[in-house]
Tab-separated table of C-alpha atoms in Angstrom:
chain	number	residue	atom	x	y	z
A	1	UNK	CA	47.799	65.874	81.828
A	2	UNK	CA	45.909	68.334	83.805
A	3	UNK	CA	45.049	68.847	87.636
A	4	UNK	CA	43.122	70.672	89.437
A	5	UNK	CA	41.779	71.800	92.482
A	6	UNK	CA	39.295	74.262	94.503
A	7	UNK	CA	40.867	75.348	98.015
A	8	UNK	CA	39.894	78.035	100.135
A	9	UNK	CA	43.346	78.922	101.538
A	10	UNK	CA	45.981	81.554	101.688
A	11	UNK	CA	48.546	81.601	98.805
A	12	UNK	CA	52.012	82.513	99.539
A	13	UNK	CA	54.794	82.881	96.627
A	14	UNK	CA	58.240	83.939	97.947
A	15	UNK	CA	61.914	84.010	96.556
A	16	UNK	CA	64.584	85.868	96.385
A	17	UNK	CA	63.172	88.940	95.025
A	18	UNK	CA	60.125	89.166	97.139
A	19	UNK	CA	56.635	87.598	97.680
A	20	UNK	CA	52.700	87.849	96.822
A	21	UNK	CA	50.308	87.035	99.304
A	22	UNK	CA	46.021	86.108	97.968
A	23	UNK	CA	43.625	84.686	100.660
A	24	UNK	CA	40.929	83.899	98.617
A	25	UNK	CA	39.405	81.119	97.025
A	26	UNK	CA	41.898	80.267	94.190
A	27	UNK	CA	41.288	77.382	91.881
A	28	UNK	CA	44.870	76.050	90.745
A	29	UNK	CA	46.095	74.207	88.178
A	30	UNK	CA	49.602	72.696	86.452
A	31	UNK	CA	49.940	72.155	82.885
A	32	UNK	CA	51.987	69.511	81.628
A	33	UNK	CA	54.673	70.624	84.683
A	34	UNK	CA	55.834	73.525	82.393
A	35	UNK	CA	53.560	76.555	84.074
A	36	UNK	CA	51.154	77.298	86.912
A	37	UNK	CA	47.842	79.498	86.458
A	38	UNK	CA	45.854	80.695	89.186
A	39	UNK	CA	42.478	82.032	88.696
A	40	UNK	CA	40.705	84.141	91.464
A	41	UNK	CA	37.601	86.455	92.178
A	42	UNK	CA	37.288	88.896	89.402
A	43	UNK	CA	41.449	88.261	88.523
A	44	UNK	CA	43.950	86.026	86.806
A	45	UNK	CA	47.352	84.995	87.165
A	46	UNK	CA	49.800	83.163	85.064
A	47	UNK	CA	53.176	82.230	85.539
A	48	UNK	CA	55.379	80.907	82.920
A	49	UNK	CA	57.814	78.505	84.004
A	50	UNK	CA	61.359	79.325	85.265
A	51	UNK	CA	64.758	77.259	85.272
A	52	UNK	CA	65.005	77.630	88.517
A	53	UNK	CA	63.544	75.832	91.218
A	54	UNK	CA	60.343	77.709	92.723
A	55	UNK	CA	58.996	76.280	96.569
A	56	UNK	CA	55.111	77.158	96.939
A	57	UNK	CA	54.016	77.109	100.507
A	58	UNK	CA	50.436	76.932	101.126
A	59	UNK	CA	49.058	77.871	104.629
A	60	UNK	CA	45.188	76.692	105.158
A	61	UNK	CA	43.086	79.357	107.006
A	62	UNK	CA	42.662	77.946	110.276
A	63	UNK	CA	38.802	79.211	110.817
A	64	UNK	CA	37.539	77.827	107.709
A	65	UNK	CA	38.053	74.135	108.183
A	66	UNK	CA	39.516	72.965	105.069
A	67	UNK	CA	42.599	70.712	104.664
A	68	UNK	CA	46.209	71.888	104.048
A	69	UNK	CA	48.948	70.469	101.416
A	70	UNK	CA	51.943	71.480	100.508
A	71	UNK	CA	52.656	72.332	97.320
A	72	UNK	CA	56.363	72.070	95.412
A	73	UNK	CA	56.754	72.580	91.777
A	74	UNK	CA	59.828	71.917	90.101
A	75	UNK	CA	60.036	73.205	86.723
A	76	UNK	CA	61.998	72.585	84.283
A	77	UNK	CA	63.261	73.982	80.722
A	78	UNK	CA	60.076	73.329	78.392
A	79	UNK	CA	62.290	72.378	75.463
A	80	UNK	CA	64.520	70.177	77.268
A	81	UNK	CA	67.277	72.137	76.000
A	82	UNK	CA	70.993	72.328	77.705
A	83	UNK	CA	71.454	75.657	79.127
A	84	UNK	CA	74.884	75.073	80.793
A	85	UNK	CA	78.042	76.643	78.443
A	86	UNK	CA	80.905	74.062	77.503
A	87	UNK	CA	83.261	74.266	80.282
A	88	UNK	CA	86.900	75.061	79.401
A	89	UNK	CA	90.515	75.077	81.282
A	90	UNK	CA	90.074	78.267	82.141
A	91	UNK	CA	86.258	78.547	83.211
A	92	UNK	CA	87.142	77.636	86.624
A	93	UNK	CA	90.929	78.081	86.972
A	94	UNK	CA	91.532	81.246	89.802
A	95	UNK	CA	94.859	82.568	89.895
A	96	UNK	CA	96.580	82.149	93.668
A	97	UNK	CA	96.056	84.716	96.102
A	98	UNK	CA	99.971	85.526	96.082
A	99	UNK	CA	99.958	86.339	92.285
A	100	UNK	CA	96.830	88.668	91.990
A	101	UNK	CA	97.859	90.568	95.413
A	102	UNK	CA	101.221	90.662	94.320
A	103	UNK	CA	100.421	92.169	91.222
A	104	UNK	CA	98.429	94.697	93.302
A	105	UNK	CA	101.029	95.593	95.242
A	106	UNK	CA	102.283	96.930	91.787
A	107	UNK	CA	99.060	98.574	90.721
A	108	UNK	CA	99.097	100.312	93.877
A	109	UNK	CA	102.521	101.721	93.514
A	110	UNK	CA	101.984	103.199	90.517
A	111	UNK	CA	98.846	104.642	91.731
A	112	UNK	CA	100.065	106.349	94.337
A	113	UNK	CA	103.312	107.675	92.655
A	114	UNK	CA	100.789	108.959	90.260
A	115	UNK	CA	98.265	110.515	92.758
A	116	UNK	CA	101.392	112.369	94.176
A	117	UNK	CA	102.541	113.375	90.787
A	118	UNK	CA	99.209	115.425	90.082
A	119	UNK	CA	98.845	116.636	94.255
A	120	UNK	CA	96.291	114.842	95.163
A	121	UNK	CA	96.841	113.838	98.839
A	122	UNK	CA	94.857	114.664	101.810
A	123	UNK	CA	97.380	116.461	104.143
A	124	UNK	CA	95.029	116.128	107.211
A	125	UNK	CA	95.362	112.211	107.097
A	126	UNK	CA	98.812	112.349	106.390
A	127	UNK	CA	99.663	114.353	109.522
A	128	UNK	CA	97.442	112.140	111.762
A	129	UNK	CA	99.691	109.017	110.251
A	130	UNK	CA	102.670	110.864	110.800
A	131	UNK	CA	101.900	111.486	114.411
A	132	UNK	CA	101.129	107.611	114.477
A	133	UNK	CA	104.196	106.414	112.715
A	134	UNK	CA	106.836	108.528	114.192
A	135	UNK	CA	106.321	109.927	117.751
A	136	UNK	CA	103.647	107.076	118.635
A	137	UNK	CA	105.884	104.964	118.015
A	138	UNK	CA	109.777	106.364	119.314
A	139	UNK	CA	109.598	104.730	122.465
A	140	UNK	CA	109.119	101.167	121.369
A	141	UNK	CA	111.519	101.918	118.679
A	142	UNK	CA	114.458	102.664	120.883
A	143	UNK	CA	113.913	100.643	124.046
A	144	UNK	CA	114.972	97.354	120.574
A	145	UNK	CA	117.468	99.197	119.312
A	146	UNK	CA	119.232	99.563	122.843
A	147	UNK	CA	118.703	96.200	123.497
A	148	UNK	CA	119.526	94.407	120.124
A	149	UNK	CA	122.896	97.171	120.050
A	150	UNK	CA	123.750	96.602	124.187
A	151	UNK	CA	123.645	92.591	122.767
A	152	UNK	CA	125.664	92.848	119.720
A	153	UNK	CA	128.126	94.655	121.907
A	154	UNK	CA	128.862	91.901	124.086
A	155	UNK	CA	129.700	89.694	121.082
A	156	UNK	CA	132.155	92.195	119.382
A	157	UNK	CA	133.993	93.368	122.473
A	158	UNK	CA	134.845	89.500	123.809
A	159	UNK	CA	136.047	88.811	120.472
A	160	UNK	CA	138.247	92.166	119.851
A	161	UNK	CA	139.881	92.337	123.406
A	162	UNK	CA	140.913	88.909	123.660
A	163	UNK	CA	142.877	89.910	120.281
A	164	UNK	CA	144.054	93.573	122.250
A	165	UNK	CA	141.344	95.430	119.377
A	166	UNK	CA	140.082	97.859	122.040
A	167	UNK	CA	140.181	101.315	119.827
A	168	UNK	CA	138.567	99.401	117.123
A	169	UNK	CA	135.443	98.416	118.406
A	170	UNK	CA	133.776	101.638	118.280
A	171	UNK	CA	134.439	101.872	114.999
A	172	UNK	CA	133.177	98.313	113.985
A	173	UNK	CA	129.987	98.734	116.030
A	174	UNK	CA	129.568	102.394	114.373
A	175	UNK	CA	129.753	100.903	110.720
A	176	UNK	CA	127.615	97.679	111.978
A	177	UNK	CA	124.330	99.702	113.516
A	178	UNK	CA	124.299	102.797	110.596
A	179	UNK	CA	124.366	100.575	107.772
A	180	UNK	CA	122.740	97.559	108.843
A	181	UNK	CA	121.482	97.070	112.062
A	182	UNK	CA	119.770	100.689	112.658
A	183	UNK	CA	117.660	100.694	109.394
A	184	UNK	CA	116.592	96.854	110.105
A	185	UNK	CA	115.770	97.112	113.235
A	186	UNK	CA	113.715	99.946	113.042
A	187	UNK	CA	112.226	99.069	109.930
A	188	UNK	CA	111.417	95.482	111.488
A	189	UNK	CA	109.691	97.249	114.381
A	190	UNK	CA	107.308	99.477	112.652
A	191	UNK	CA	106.571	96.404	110.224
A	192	UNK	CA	104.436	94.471	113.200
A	193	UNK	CA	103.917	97.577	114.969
A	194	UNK	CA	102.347	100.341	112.188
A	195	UNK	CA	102.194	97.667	109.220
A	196	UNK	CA	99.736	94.918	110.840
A	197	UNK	CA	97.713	98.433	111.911
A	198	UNK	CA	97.714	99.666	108.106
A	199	UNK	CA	96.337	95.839	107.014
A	200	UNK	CA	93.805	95.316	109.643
A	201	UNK	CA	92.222	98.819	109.138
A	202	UNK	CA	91.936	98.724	105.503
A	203	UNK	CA	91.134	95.050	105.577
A	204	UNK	CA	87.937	95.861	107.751
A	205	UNK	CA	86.733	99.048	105.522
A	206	UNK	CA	87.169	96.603	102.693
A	207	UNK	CA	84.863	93.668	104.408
A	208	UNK	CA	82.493	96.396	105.468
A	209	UNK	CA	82.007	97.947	102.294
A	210	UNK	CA	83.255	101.505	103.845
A	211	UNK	CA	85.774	102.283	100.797
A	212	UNK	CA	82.782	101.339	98.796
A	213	UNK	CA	81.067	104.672	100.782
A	214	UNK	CA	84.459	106.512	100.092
A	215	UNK	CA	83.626	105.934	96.470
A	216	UNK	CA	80.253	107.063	96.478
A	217	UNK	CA	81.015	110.332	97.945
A	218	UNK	CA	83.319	111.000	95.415
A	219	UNK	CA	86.282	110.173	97.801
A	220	UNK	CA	89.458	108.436	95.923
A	221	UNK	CA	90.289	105.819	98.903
A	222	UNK	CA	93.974	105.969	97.600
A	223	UNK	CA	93.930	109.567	97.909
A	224	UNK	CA	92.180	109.163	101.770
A	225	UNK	CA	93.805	106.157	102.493
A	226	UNK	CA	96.816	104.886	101.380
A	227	UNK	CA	98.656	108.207	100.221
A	228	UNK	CA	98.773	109.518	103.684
A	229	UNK	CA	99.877	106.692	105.107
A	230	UNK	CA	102.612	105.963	102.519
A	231	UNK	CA	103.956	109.454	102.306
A	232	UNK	CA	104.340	108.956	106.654
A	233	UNK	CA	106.114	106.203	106.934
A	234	UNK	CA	108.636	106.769	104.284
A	235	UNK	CA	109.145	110.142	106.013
A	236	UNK	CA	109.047	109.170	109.773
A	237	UNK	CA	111.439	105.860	109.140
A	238	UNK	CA	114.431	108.189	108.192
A	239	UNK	CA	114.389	109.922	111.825
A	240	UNK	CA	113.222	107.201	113.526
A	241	UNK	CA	116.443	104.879	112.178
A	242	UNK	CA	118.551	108.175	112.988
A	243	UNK	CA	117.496	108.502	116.463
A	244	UNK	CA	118.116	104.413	117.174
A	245	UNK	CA	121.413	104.528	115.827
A	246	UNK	CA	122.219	106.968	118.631
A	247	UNK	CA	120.561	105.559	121.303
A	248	UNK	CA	121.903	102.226	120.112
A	249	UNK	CA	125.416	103.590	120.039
A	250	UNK	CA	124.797	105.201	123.504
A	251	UNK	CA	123.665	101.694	125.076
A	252	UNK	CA	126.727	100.213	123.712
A	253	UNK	CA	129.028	102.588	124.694
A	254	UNK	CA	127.621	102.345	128.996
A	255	UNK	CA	127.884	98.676	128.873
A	256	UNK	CA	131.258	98.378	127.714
A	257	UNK	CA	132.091	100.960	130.247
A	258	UNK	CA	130.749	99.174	133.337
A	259	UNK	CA	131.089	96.326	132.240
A	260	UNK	CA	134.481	95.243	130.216
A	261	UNK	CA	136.063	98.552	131.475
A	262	UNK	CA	136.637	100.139	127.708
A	263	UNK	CA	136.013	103.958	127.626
A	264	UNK	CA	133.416	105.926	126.648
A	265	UNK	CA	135.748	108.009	125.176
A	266	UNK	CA	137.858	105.397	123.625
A	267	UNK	CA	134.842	103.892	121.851
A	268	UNK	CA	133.254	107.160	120.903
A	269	UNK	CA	136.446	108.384	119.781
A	270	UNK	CA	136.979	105.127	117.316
A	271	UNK	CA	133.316	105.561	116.000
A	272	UNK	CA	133.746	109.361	115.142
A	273	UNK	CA	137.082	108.734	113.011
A	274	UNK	CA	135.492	105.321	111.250
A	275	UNK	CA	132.229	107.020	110.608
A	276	UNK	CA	131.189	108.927	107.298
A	277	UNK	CA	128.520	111.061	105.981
A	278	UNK	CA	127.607	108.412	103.019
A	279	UNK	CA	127.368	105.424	105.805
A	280	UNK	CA	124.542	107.754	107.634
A	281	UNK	CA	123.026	108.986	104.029
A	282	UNK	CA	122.562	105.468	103.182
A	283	UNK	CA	120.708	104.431	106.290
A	284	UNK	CA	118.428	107.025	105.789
A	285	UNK	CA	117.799	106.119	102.559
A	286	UNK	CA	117.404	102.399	103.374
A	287	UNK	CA	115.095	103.209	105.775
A	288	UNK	CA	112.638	105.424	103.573
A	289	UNK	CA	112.241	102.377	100.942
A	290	UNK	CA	111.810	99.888	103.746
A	291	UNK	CA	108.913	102.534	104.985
A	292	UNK	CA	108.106	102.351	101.639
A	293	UNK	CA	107.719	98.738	101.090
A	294	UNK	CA	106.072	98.266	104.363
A	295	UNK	CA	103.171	101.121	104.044
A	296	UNK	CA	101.900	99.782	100.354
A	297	UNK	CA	102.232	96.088	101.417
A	298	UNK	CA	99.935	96.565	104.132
A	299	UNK	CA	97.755	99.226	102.364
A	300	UNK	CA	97.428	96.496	99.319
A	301	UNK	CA	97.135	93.265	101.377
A	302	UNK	CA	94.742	95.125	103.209
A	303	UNK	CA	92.732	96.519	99.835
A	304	UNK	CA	92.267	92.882	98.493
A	305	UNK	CA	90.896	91.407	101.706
A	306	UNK	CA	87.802	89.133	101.600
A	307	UNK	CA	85.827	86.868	103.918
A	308	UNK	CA	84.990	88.491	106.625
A	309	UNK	CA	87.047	88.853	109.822
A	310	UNK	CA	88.829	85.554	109.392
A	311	UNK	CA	90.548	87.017	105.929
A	312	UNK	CA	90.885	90.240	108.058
A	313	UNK	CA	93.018	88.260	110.397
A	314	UNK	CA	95.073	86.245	107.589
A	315	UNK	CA	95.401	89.582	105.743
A	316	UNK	CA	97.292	91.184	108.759
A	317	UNK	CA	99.696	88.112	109.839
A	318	UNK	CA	100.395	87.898	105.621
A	319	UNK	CA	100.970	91.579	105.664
A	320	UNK	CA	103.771	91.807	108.032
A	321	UNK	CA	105.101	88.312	106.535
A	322	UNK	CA	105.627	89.664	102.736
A	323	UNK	CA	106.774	93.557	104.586
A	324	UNK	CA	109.378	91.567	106.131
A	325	UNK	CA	110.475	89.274	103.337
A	326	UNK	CA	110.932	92.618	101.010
A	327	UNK	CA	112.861	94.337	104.104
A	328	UNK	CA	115.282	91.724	104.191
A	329	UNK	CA	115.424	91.495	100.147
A	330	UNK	CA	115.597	95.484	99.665
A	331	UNK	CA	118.014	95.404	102.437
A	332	UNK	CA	120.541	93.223	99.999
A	333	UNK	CA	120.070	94.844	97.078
A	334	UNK	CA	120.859	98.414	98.899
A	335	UNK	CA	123.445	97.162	100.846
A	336	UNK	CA	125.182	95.491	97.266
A	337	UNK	CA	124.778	98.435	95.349
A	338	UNK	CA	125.827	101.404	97.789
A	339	UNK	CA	128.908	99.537	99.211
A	340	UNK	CA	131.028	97.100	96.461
A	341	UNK	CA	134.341	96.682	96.375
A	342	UNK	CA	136.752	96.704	99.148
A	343	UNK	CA	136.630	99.058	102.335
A	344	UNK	CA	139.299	101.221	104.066
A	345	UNK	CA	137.124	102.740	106.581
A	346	UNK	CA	138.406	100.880	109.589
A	347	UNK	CA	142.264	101.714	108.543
A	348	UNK	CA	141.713	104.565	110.680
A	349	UNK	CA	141.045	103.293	114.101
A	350	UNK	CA	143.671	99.964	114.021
């Protein structure tokens, strides 16, 4: 069956990849539904038919008086033959976000260990992220640890002088904040403070395509990116923990001065014959894999963001979720295989 028609109109043919324009008169016509000619002044066109659906809008010239109709072709396959692929299992399975991110987290890791390996880091980046992890970030650092130490204090010392413990509470508070409470602390500070940071800046570059420019230059973004801030907080934790375990001690020491009447001297006195250079070693150490753990976390949670700035915003809260979850985890394993067995340290302040 064949139709056609004479129109004096304007002709115009847009989709996705752009659009022809003809005001002329055209005389049109459809063949069988399978393709649509169009043959002009002095031209011809022909258009074979596509799978796809193709809308034709057709705008009548205004000053020439003739009518307007819409015109909507849908074409389909001339042979009537299935195009679609046999669907399987796993044609539309996804892994879950946890497993493929997770797995990152991995990738990443041994990315960066490798991009160390061969020198590749950007030492201006990693000095800016050093100033933003460490000195940026002191204050907030100990004003918790003097607070979370001050109330820890007031839980030991009720206990220990109702039992006449005095000289060993320095001691016990010593061990408690340098292998535990120091490290965690600090390490759970920097998580929400520097970690949610790391996530919701590389979680943006990724939704805006800007690592994409990285690449293009020639940039590696791991080298730009994530290196510097890795190699920062695994180096800025350390001092950081160091400096709230003696502010922490400190706090502790003027409140149960003024307050329950122990000594400073008593208490300092206990902590410097219970303390050892392993128990301080081991905080330090603690605290560069939490900085560690923390840093590629973000950096990957942040890498592997999509949706815009509503998967910008889950990246960051899951970001400081998992960073805290592998803190607590990390801190457990440490803690299990630096200090088995049973302890004498406290024999010396009883």
């Amino acid at each position: 069956m064949r139709t056609v028609s004479q129109h004096h109109l304007m002709y115009y043919f847009s989709s996705r990849r752009g659009s022809c324009k003809f005001h002329q008169a055209i005389k049109s016509g459809v063949w069988n539904s399978s393709q649509i000619s169009f043959t002009g002044r002095g031209q011809s066109l022909r258009f074979p038919a596509p799978i796809r659906k193709i809308r034709l809008f057709v705008i009548s010239n205004t000053d020439d008086g003739y009518a307007c109709a819409p015109l909507l072709e849908e074409e389909r396959n001339t042979n009537n033959a299935t195009t679609s692929e046999p669907e399987t299992f796993f044609s539309e399975w996804s892994p879950p976000s946890f497993l493929w991110r997770g797995l990152s987290v991995l990738v990443l890791a041994g990315q960066i260990i490798i991009r160390i390996l061969k020198g590749k880091i950007h030492w201006g980046n990693t000095l800016e992220q050093l100033e933003r992890v460490g000195p940026k970030s002191v204050g907030v650092c100990l004003l918790t640890s003097a607070f979370v130490s001050m109330a820890f204090t007031i839980q030991f010392v009720r206990e220990f002088t109702r039992l006449g413990l005095n000289r060993s509470i320095g001691g016990v508070l010593a061990l408690a904040f340098s292998r535990e409470l120091s490290p965690v602390v600090t390490s759970i500070v920097i998580a929400g403070r520097i970690g949610s940071a790391f996530a919701a800046e590389l979680g943006t570059m990724q939704v805006s395509e800007q690592t994409d420019t990285l690449r293009v230059l020639r940039s590696n973004p791991i080298d730009y990116l994530v290196t510097p801030r890795v190699i920062a907080s695994s180096l800025a934790l350390p001092f950081l923990t160091l400096m709230c375990f003696t502010i922490g001690m400190a706090s502790s020491a003027l409140l149960g001065d003024s307050v329950y009447g122990i000594s400073i001297n008593i208490i300092l006195d206990s902590a410097q014959r219970v303390l050892q250079s392993w128990d301080i070693i081991s905080a330090m150490i603690k605290s560069q894999v939490f900085g560690m753990i923390i840093s590629i976390v973000s950096c990957a949670w942040g890498a592997t963001t999509i949706g815009g700035a509503k998967g910008v915003g889950e990246s960051t809260t899951s970001a400081v979720v998992i960073s805290l979850v592998g803190i607590f985890m990390a801190d457990f394993a440490l803690s299990y295989c630096f200090f088995q067995g049973a302890g004498d340290s406290l024999k010396n302040c009883v």
